[in-house]
mmCIF file of C-alpha atoms and ligand atoms in Angstrom:
data_model
loop_
_atom_site.group_PDB
_atom_site.id
_atom_site.type_symbol
_atom_site.label_atom_id
_atom_site.label_comp_id
_atom_site.label_asym_id
_atom_site.label_seq_id
_atom_site.Cartn_x
_atom_site.Cartn_y
_atom_site.Cartn_z
ATOM 1 C CA MET W 192 111.007 96.876 78.881
ATOM 2 C CA ALA W 193 109.988 93.589 80.511
ATOM 3 C CA TYR W 194 108.392 93.276 83.686
ATOM 4 C CA GLU W 195 108.660 90.695 85.774
ATOM 5 C CA TYR W 196 105.183 89.653 87.986
ATOM 6 C CA ASP W 197 106.005 88.076 91.220
ATOM 7 C CA SER W 198 102.846 85.996 91.624
ATOM 8 C CA GLU W 199 103.677 85.572 95.515
ATOM 9 C CA ASN W 200 103.699 89.026 96.216
ATOM 10 C CA ILE W 201 100.687 90.313 98.929
ATOM 11 C CA PHE W 202 97.926 91.608 96.536
ATOM 12 C CA ALA W 203 98.427 88.689 94.739
ATOM 13 C CA LYS W 204 97.432 86.753 97.623
ATOM 14 C CA ILE W 205 94.749 89.001 98.323
ATOM 15 C CA LEU W 206 93.179 88.592 94.883
ATOM 16 C CA ARG W 207 93.426 84.884 95.283
ATOM 17 C CA GLY W 208 91.602 85.008 98.496
ATOM 18 C CA GLU W 209 94.461 83.550 100.301
ATOM 19 C CA ILE W 210 94.700 86.504 103.034
ATOM 20 C CA PRO W 211 92.073 88.724 103.943
ATOM 21 C CA ASN W 212 91.204 92.217 103.269
ATOM 22 C CA SER W 213 88.441 94.795 104.225
ATOM 23 C CA THR W 214 86.458 95.327 100.452
ATOM 24 C CA VAL W 215 85.827 98.571 99.800
ATOM 25 C CA LEU W 216 84.316 97.718 96.280
ATOM 26 C CA GLU W 217 84.659 95.007 93.501
ATOM 27 C CA THR W 218 84.331 94.911 89.943
ATOM 28 C CA GLU W 219 85.118 92.662 87.376
ATOM 29 C CA HIS W 220 88.739 93.809 86.755
ATOM 30 C CA THR W 221 89.490 96.039 89.929
ATOM 31 C CA LEU W 222 89.478 95.357 93.583
ATOM 32 C CA ALA W 223 89.588 98.300 96.172
ATOM 33 C CA PHE W 224 90.279 97.429 99.793
ATOM 34 C CA ARG W 225 91.737 99.475 102.710
ATOM 35 C CA ASP W 226 94.975 99.834 103.706
ATOM 36 C CA ILE W 227 96.156 97.763 106.443
ATOM 37 C CA THR W 228 98.769 100.492 107.953
ATOM 38 C CA PRO W 229 96.259 103.572 106.859
ATOM 39 C CA GLN W 230 98.006 107.064 106.445
ATOM 40 C CA ALA W 231 94.959 109.010 106.863
ATOM 41 C CA PRO W 232 91.375 108.795 107.956
ATOM 42 C CA GLU W 233 90.420 107.177 104.826
ATOM 43 C CA HIS W 234 93.115 105.161 103.223
ATOM 44 C CA VAL W 235 91.743 102.714 100.234
ATOM 45 C CA LEU W 236 94.245 100.670 97.727
ATOM 46 C CA VAL W 237 93.049 100.101 94.364
ATOM 47 C CA ILE W 238 94.312 97.156 92.297
ATOM 48 C CA PRO W 239 93.523 95.681 88.965
ATOM 49 C CA ARG W 240 93.112 91.805 88.953
ATOM 50 C CA GLY W 241 95.394 91.305 85.945
ATOM 51 C CA GLU W 242 99.113 90.708 86.755
ATOM 52 C CA TYR W 243 100.780 94.370 86.467
ATOM 53 C CA VAL W 244 103.997 95.417 88.392
ATOM 54 C CA CYS W 245 103.620 98.820 88.414
ATOM 55 C CA PHE W 246 101.758 102.226 87.199
ATOM 56 C CA ASP W 247 103.055 102.351 83.693
ATOM 57 C CA HIS W 248 103.267 98.530 82.914
ATOM 58 C CA PHE W 249 99.251 99.109 83.806
ATOM 59 C CA ALA W 250 98.909 102.025 81.604
ATOM 60 C CA LEU W 251 101.090 100.225 78.843
ATOM 61 C CA ALA W 252 99.820 96.743 78.823
ATOM 62 C CA ALA W 253 96.425 96.539 80.083
ATOM 63 C CA SER W 254 93.532 96.614 78.010
ATOM 64 C CA ASP W 255 90.979 99.583 77.682
ATOM 65 C CA ALA W 256 88.165 98.006 79.253
ATOM 66 C CA GLU W 257 90.524 97.014 82.221
ATOM 67 C CA ILE W 258 91.555 100.633 82.524
ATOM 68 C CA LEU W 259 88.222 102.205 82.020
ATOM 69 C CA ASP W 260 87.187 99.962 84.811
ATOM 70 C CA PHE W 261 90.103 100.968 87.203
ATOM 71 C CA ASN W 262 89.320 104.668 86.662
ATOM 72 C CA ARG W 263 85.687 104.386 87.053
ATOM 73 C CA THR W 264 86.137 102.882 90.485
ATOM 74 C CA VAL W 265 89.054 105.057 91.716
ATOM 75 C CA GLY W 266 86.014 107.881 90.571
ATOM 76 C CA LYS W 267 83.086 105.732 92.446
ATOM 77 C CA ILE W 268 85.152 105.424 95.934
ATOM 78 C CA CYS W 269 86.201 108.758 95.686
ATOM 79 C CA ALA W 270 82.230 109.383 95.539
ATOM 80 C CA MET W 271 81.468 106.694 98.449
ATOM 81 C CA LEU W 272 84.391 108.438 100.748
ATOM 82 C CA GLY W 273 82.343 112.024 100.026
ATOM 83 C CA VAL W 274 85.507 113.348 99.324
ATOM 84 C CA GLN W 275 85.036 114.781 95.881
ATOM 85 C CA PRO W 276 86.263 118.455 96.275
ATOM 86 C CA GLY W 277 83.001 120.170 94.425
ATOM 87 C CA GLU W 278 80.582 117.922 95.875
ATOM 88 C CA GLY W 279 81.460 119.298 99.815
ATOM 89 C CA GLY W 280 84.142 116.962 100.606
ATOM 90 C CA GLY W 281 87.597 117.962 101.966
ATOM 91 C CA GLY W 282 89.379 116.458 98.963
ATOM 92 C CA TYR W 283 91.989 113.386 98.315
ATOM 93 C CA ARG W 284 95.476 112.727 96.742
ATOM 94 C CA LEU W 285 96.239 109.765 94.550
ATOM 95 C CA ILE W 286 99.317 108.191 94.522
ATOM 96 C CA ALA W 287 101.038 105.523 92.669
ATOM 97 C CA ASN W 288 104.513 104.063 93.555
ATOM 98 C CA SER W 289 106.175 102.796 91.330
ATOM 99 C CA GLY W 290 110.110 100.906 91.748
ATOM 100 C CA GLU W 291 112.809 102.033 93.656
ATOM 101 C CA ALA W 292 112.700 105.260 94.075
ATOM 102 C CA ALA W 293 109.362 105.536 94.994
ATOM 103 C CA VAL W 294 109.823 102.873 97.797
ATOM 104 C CA GLN W 295 107.290 100.492 96.089
ATOM 105 C CA GLU W 296 106.943 98.078 98.749
ATOM 106 C CA VAL W 297 104.362 95.664 97.056
ATOM 107 C CA PRO W 298 105.062 94.615 93.452
ATOM 108 C CA HIS W 299 101.536 94.815 91.808
ATOM 109 C CA MET W 300 100.363 98.427 90.525
ATOM 110 C CA HIS W 301 98.161 100.151 93.076
ATOM 111 C CA VAL W 302 97.037 103.442 93.669
ATOM 112 C CA HIS W 303 96.446 104.985 96.839
ATOM 113 C CA ILE W 304 93.418 107.041 97.670
ATOM 114 C CA LEU W 305 94.233 109.413 100.938
ATOM 115 C CA ALA W 306 91.695 111.459 101.999
ATOM 116 C CA GLY W 307 90.120 112.693 105.740
ATOM 117 C CA ARG W 308 92.662 115.469 107.087
ATOM 118 C CA PRO W 309 94.908 118.034 105.499
ATOM 119 C CA LEU W 310 97.891 115.798 104.019
ATOM 120 C CA GLY W 311 100.135 118.391 103.325
ATOM 121 C CA ARG W 312 102.660 119.534 100.142
ATOM 122 C CA MET W 313 102.911 116.828 97.564
ATOM 123 C CA LEU W 314 106.561 115.684 98.577
ATOM 124 C CA ASN W 315 108.651 115.772 101.619
ATOM 125 C CA PRO W 316 112.122 116.765 101.369
ATOM 126 C CA ALA W 317 114.698 114.379 100.150
HETATM 127 P P1 AMP U 186 103.361 101.207 98.579
HETATM 128 O O1 AMP U 186 104.600 101.479 99.143
HETATM 129 O O2 AMP U 186 102.817 102.111 97.788
HETATM 130 O O3 AMP U 186 103.887 99.378 98.008
HETATM 131 O O4 AMP U 186 102.440 100.619 99.448
HETATM 132 C C1 AMP U 186 102.074 99.143 99.673
HETATM 133 C C2 AMP U 186 101.004 99.589 101.025
HETATM 134 O O5 AMP U 186 100.316 98.063 100.893
HETATM 135 C C3 AMP U 186 101.176 100.151 102.285
HETATM 136 O O6 AMP U 186 100.251 100.965 102.336
HETATM 137 C C4 AMP U 186 100.557 98.910 103.047
HETATM 138 O O7 AMP U 186 100.171 99.063 104.609
HETATM 139 C C5 AMP U 186 99.978 98.006 102.480
HETATM 140 N N1 AMP U 186 99.503 96.807 102.512
HETATM 141 C C6 AMP U 186 100.706 95.567 102.629
HETATM 142 N N2 AMP U 186 99.987 94.672 103.419
HETATM 143 C C7 AMP U 186 98.573 94.712 102.929
HETATM 144 C C8 AMP U 186 97.561 93.701 103.463
HETATM 145 N N3 AMP U 186 97.263 92.663 103.896
HETATM 146 N N4 AMP U 186 96.287 94.481 103.525
HETATM 147 C C9 AMP U 186 96.209 95.896 103.110
HETATM 148 N N5 AMP U 186 97.190 96.668 102.928
HETATM 149 C C10 AMP U 186 98.345 96.584 102.926
#
């Protein structure tokens, strides 16, 4: 499958420093920042610096170093937010909308970390 990356998407502009963001954590391969329209008291977006369109693109094409760094960053943010279920936090949800069916708005791979309130069941009825 050929993935076509649009380098004018808003997260690409954030990575190039063309528009501001509320950074939570940055590493060699990964950037995490607050969602501009939070859906929960804690709503952080985690994105790779590399040009990946969606989760499967990243998982299939990224280097081991990028994938390791991304996952470690997600874990570190959960710890920073204090939401780890086993550590007295209330838990959290990860969402990676990918493609049309999931209504992915920004075509740069990202994972949402949502926490800070009861999040309900996984999906609304179609
Ligand atoms: P998705 O539907 O999974 O593609 O979600 C894209 C998310 O990006 C939405 O939750 C938006 O609120 C968020 N978003 C869009 N523009 C910005 C921005 N400039 N800074 C932070 N978050 C943004």
